[in-house]
PDB file of C-alpha atoms in Angstrom:
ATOM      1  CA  UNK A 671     158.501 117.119-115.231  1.00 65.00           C
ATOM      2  CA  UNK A 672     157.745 119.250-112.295  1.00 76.00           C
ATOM      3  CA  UNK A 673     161.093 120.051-110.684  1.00 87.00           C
ATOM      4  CA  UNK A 674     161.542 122.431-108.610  1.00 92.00           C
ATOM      5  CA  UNK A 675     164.995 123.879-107.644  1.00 94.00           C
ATOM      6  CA  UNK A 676     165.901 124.862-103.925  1.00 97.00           C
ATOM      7  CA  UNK A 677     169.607 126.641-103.476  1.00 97.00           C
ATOM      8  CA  UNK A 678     171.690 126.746-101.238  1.00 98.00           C
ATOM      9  CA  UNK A 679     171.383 123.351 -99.482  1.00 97.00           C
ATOM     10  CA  UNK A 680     172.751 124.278 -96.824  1.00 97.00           C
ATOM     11  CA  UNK A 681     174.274 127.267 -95.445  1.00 98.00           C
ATOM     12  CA  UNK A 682     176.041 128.780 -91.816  1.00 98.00           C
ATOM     13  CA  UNK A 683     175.954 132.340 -91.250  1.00 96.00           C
ATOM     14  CA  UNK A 684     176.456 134.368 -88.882  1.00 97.00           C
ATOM     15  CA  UNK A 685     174.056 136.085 -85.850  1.00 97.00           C
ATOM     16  CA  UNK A 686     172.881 139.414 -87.448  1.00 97.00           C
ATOM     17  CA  UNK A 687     173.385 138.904 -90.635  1.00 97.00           C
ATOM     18  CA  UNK A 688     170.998 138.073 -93.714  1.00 97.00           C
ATOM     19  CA  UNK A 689     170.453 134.761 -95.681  1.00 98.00           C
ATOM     20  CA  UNK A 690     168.768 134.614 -98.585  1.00 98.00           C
ATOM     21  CA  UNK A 691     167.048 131.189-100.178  1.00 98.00           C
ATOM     22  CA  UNK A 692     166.123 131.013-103.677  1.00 97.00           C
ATOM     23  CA  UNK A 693     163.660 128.481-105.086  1.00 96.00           C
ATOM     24  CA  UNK A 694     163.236 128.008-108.686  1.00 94.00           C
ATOM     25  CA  UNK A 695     160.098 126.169-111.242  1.00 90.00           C
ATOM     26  CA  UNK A 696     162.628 124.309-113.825  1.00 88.00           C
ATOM     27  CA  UNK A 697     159.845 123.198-115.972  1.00 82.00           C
ATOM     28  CA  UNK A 698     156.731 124.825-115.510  1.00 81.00           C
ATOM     29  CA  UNK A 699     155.673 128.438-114.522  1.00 84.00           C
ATOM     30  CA  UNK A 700     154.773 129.148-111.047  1.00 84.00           C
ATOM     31  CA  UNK A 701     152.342 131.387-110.260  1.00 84.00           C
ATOM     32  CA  UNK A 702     152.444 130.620-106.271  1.00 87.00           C
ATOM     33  CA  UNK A 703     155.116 129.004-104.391  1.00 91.00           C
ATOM     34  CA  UNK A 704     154.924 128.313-100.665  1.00 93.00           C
ATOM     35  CA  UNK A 705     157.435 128.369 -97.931  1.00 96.00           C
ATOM     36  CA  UNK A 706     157.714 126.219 -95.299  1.00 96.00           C
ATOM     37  CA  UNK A 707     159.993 125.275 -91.776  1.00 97.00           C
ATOM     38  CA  UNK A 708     160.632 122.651 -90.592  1.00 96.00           C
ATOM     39  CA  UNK A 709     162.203 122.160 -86.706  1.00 95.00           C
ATOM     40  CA  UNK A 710     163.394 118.455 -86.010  1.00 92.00           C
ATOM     41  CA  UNK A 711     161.482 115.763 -85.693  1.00 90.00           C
ATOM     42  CA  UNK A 712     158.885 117.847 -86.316  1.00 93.00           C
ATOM     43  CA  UNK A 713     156.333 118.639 -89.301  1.00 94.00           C
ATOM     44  CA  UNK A 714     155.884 121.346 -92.115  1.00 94.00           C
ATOM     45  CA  UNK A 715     154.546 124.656 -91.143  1.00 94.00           C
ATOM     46  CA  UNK A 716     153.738 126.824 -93.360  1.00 93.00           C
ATOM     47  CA  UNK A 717     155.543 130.474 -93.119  1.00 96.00           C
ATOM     48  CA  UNK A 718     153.869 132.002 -96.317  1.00 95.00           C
ATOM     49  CA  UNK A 719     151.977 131.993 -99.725  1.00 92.00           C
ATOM     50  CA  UNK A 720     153.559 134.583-102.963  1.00 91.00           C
ATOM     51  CA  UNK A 721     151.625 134.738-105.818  1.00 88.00           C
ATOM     52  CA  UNK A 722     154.111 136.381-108.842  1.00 85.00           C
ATOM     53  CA  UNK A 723     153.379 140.158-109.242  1.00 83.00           C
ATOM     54  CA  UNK A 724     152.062 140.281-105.413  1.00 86.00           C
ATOM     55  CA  UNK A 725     152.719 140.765-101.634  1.00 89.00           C
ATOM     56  CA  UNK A 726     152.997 137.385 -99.900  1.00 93.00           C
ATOM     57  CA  UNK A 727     150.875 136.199 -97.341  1.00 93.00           C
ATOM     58  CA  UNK A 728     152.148 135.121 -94.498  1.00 95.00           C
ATOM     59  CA  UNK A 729     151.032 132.676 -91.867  1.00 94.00           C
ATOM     60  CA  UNK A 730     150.041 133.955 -88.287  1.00 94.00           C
ATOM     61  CA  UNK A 731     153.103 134.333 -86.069  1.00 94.00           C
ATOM     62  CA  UNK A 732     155.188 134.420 -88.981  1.00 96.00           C
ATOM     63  CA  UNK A 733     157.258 138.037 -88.694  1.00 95.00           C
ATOM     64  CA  UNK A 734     156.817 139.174 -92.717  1.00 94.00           C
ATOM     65  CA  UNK A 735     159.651 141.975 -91.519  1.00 95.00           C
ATOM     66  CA  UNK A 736     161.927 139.232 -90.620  1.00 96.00           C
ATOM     67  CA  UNK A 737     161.385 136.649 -93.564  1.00 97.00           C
ATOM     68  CA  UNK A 738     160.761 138.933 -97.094  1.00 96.00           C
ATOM     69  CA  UNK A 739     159.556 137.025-100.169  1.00 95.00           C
ATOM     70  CA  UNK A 740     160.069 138.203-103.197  1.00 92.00           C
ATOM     71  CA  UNK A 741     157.991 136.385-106.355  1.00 90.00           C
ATOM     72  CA  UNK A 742     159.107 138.587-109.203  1.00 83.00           C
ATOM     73  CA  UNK A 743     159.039 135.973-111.879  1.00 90.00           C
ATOM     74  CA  UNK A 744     156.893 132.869-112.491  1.00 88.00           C
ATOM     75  CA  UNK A 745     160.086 130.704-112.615  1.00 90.00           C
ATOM     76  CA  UNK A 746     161.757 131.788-109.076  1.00 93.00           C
ATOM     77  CA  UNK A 747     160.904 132.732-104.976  1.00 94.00           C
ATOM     78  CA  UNK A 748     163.475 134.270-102.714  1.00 96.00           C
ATOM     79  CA  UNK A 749     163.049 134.047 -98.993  1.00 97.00           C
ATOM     80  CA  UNK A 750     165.599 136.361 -97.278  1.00 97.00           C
ATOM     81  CA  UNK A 751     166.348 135.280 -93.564  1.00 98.00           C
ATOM     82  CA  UNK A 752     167.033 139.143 -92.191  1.00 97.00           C
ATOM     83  CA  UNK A 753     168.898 139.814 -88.917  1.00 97.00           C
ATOM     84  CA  UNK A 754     169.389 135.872 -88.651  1.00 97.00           C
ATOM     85  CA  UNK A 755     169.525 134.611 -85.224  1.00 97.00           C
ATOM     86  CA  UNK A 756     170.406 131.136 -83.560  1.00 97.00           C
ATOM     87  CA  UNK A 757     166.365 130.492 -83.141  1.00 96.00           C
ATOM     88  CA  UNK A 758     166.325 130.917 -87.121  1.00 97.00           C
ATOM     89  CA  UNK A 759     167.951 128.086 -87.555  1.00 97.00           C
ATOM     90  CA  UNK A 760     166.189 125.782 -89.040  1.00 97.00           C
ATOM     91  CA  UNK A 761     165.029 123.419 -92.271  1.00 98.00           C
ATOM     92  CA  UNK A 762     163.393 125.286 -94.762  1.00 98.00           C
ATOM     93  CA  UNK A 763     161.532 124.126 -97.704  1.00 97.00           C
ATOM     94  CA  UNK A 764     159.590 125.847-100.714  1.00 96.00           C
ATOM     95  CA  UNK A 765     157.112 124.281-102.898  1.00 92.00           C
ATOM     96  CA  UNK A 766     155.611 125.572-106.567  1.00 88.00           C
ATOM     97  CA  UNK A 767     152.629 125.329-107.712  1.00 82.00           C
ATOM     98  CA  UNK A 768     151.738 126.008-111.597  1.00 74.00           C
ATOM     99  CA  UNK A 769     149.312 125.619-114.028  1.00 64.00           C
ATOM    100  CA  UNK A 770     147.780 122.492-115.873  1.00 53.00           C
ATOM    101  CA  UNK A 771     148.666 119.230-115.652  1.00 50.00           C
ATOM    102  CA  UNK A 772     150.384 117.372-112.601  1.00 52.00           C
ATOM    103  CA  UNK A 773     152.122 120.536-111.808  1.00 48.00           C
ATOM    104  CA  UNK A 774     148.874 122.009-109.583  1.00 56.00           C
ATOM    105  CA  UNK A 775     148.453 122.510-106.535  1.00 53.00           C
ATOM    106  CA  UNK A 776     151.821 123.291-104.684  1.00 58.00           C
ATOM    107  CA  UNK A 777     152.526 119.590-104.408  1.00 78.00           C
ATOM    108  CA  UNK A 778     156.205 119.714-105.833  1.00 86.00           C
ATOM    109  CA  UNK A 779     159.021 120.487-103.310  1.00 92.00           C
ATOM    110  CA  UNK A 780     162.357 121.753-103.500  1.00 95.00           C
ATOM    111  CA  UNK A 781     164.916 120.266-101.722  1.00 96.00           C
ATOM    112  CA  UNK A 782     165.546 122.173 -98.710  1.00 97.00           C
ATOM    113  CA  UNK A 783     167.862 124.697 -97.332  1.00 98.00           C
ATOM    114  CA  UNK A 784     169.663 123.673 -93.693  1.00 97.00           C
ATOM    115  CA  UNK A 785     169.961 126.944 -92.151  1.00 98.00           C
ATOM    116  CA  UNK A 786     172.399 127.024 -89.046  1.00 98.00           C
ATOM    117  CA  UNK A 787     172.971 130.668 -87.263  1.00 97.00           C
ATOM    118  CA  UNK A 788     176.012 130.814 -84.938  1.00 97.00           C
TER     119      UNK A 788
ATOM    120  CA  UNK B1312     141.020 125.343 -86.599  1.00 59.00           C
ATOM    121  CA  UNK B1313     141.697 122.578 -88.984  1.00 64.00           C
ATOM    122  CA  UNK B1314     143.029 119.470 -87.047  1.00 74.00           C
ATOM    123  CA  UNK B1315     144.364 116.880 -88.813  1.00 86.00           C
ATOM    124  CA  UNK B1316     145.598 113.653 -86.946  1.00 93.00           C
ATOM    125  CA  UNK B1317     148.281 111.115 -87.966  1.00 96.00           C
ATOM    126  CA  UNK B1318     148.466 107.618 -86.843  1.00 96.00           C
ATOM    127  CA  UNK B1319     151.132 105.923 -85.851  1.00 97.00           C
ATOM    128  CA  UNK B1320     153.599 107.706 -84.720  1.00 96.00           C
ATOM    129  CA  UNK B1321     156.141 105.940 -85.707  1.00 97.00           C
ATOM    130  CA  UNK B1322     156.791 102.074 -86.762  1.00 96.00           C
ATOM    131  CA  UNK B1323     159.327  99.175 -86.594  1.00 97.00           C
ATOM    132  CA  UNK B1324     158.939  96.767 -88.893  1.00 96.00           C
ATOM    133  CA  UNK B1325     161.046  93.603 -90.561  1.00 97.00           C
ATOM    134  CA  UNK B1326     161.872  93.470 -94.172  1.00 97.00           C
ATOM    135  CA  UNK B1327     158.375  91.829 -95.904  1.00 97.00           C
ATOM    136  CA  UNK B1328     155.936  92.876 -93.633  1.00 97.00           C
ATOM    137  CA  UNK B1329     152.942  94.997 -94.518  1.00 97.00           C
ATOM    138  CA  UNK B1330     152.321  98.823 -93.154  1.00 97.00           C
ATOM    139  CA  UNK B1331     149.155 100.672 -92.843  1.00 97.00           C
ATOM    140  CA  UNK B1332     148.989 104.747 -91.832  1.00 97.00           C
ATOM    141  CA  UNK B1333     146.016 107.187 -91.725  1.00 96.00           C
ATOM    142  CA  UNK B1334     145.105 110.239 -91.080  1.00 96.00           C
ATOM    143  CA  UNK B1335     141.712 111.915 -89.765  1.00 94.00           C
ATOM    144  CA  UNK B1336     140.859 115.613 -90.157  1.00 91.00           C
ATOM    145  CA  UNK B1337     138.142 117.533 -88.224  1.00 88.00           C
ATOM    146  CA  UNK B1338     136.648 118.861 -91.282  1.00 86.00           C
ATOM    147  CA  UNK B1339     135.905 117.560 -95.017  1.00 87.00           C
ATOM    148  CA  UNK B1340     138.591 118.421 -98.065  1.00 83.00           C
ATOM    149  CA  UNK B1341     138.674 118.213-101.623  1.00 83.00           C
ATOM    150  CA  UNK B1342     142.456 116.690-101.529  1.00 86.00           C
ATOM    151  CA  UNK B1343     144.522 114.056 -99.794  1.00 89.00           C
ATOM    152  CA  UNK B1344     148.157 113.714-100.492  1.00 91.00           C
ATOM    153  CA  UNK B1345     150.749 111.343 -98.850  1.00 95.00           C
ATOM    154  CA  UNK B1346     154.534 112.455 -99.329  1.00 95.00           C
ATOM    155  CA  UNK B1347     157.458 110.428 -97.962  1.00 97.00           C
ATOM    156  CA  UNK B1348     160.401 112.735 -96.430  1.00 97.00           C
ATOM    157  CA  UNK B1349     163.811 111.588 -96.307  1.00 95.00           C
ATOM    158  CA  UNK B1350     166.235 112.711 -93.825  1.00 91.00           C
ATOM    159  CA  UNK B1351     167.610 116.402 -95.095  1.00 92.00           C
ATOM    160  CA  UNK B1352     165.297 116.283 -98.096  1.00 95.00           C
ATOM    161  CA  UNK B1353     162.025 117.432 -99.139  1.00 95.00           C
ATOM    162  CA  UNK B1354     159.153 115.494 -99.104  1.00 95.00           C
ATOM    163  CA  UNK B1355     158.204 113.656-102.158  1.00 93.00           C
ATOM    164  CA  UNK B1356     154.857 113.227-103.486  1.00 91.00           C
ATOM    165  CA  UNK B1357     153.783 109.312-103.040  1.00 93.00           C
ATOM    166  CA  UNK B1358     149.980 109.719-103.957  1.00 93.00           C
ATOM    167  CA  UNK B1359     147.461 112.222-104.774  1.00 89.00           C
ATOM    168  CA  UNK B1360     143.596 111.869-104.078  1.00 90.00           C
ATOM    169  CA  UNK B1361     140.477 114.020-105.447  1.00 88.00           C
ATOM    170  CA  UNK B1362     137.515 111.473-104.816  1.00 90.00           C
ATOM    171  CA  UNK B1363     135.563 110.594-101.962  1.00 92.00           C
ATOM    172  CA  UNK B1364     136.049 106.661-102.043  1.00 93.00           C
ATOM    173  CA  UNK B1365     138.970 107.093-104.497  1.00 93.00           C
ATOM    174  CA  UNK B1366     141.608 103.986-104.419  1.00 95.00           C
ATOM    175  CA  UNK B1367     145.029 104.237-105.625  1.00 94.00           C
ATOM    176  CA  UNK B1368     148.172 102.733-106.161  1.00 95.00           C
ATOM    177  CA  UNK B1369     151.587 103.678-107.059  1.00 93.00           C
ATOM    178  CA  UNK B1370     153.642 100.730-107.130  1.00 96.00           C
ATOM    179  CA  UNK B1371     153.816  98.603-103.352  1.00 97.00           C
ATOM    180  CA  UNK B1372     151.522 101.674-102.059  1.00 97.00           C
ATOM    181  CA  UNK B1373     148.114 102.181-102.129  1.00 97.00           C
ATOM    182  CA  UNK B1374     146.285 104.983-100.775  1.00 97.00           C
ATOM    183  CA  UNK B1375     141.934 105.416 -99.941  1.00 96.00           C
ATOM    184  CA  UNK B1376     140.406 108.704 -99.840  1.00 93.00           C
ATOM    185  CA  UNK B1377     137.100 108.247 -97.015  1.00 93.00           C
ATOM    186  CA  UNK B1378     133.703 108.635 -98.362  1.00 92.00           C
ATOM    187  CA  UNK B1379     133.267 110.731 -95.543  1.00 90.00           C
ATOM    188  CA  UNK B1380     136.432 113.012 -97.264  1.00 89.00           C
ATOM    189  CA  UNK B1381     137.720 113.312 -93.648  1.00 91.00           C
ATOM    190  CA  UNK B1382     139.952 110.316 -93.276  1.00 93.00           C
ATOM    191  CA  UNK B1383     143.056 108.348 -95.622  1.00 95.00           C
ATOM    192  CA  UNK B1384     145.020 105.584 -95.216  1.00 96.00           C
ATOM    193  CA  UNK B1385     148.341 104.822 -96.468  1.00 98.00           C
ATOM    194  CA  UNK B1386     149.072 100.720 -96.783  1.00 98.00           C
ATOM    195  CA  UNK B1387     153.095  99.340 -97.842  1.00 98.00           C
ATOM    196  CA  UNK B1388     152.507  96.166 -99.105  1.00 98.00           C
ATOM    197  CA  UNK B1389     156.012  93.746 -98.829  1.00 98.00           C
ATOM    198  CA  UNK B1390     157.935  96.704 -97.396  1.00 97.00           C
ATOM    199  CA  UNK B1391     162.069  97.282 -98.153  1.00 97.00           C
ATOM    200  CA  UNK B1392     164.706  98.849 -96.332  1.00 96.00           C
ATOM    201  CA  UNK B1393     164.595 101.924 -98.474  1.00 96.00           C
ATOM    202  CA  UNK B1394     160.739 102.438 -97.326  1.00 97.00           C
ATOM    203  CA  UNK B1395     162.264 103.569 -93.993  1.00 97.00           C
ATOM    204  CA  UNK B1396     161.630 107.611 -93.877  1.00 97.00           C
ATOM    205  CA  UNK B1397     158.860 110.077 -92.846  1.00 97.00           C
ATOM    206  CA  UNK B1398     155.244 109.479 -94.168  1.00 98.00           C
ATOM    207  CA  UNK B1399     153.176 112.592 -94.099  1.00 96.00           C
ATOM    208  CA  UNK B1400     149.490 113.267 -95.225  1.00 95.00           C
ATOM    209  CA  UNK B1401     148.626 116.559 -96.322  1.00 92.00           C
ATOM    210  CA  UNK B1402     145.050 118.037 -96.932  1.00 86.00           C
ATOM    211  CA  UNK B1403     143.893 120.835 -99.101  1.00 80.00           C
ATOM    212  CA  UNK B1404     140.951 122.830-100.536  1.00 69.00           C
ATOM    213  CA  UNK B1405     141.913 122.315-104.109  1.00 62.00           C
ATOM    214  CA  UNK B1406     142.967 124.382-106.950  1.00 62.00           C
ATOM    215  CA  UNK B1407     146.162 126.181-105.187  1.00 63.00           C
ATOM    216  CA  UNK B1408     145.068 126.039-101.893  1.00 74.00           C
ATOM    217  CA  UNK B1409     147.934 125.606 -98.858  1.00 82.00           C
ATOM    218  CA  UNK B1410     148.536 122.362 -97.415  1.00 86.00           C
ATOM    219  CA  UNK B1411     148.089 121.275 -94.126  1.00 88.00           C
ATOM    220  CA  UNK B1412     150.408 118.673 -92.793  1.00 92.00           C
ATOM    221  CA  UNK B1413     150.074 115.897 -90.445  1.00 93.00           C
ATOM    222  CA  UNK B1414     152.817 115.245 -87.537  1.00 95.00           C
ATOM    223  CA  UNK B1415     154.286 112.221 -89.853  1.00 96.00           C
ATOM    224  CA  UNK B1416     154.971 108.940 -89.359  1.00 97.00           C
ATOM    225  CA  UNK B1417     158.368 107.405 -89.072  1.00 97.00           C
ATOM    226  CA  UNK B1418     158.439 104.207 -90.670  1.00 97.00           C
ATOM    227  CA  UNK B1419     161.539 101.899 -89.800  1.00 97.00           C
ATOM    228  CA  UNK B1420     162.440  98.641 -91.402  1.00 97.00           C
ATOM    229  CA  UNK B1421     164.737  96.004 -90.242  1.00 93.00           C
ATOM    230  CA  UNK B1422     166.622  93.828 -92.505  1.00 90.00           C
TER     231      UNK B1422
END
């Protein structure tokens, strides 16, 4: 139990244009899912917290224009990359969090999405 | 802010040996987590801790939460080659609070 979903694995794209990440709850409903970045060699960070049915809330220094969440159902996150440039590039990584059980908590992860902007 | 420091940095061990990690925080939480990271992948929850003075094991690992609920430690017993990867601990507030990650430690283990 407690999967959690991250697609695409990796992606290139181009400077300007717009990625988007989706991150899915396989077995268990999510009612906040976190997004994180990684740099190499380096730690998590945490960009922002959705909660399904609400704004996110993002982390200080974290642009909210430049990185939209969307939370629209208890099963799935998107995190939309906009105007993507080199510096965006980057390991990202979304986590769920649900209710009951071992599922609590935000302490599943998705697999990461390798996001390269050339 | 919260300050949470992870010891060692990194590690280079042979095949059999025993590892220990830990982590300190400037201020007391509710939850300790330790999550192993492999290279390209997420992290992967190793241990989860509620209690001050809670002890637990998952297999060759064994985790302590401080009575103080400022501190953990993370001990390998008879460590493998696939035990080489990233060892983070991660602190929260509890219920679905965000975690806060340490810098990791980068375990490696020679053959």
């Amino acid at each position: 139990g407690a999967v959690v979903s991250q697609h695409p694995s990796r992606v290139i794209c181009k400077s300007g244009t717009s990625v988007k990440i989706e991150c899915r709850s396989l077995d268990f409903q999510a009612t906040t899912m976190f997004w994180y970045r990684q740099f190499p060699k380096q730690s998590l960070m945490l960009m922002a917290t959705s909660n399904e049915g609400s704004k996110a809330t993002y982390e200080q220094g974290v642009e909210k224009d430049k990185f939209l969440i969307n939370h629209a159902s208890l099963t799935l996150s998107t995190l939309t990359v906009t105007s993507a440039h080199p510096e965006d590039s980057s390991f990202y990584i979304c986590s769920a969090a649900g209710t009951g059980g071992p599922f609590n908590y935000g302490y599943t992860f998705g697999s990461g999405t390798r996001l390269t902007v050339v | 802010g919260q300050q949470l420091n992870q010891s060692p940095q990194s590690m280079f061990i042979q095949e059999g040996e025993d590892v220990s990690m830990n982590c300190t925080s400037s201020s007391i939480f509710n939850t300790w987590l330790w999550y192993k990271q492999d290279p390209g992948e997420g992290p992967v929850l190793l241990i989860a801790l509620y209690k001050a003075g809670e002890l637990t094991s998952n297999g060759r690992l064994t985790a302590q939460f401080g009575i103080t609920r400022k501190d953990s430690f993370l001990n390998i017993s008879a460590s493998i080659p696939s035990d080489v990867g990233i060892y983070f601990c991660a602190f929260s507030q509890g219920g679905s609070e965000k975690l806060v990650f340490g810098k990791g430690t980068k375990l490696t283990v020679n053959p």
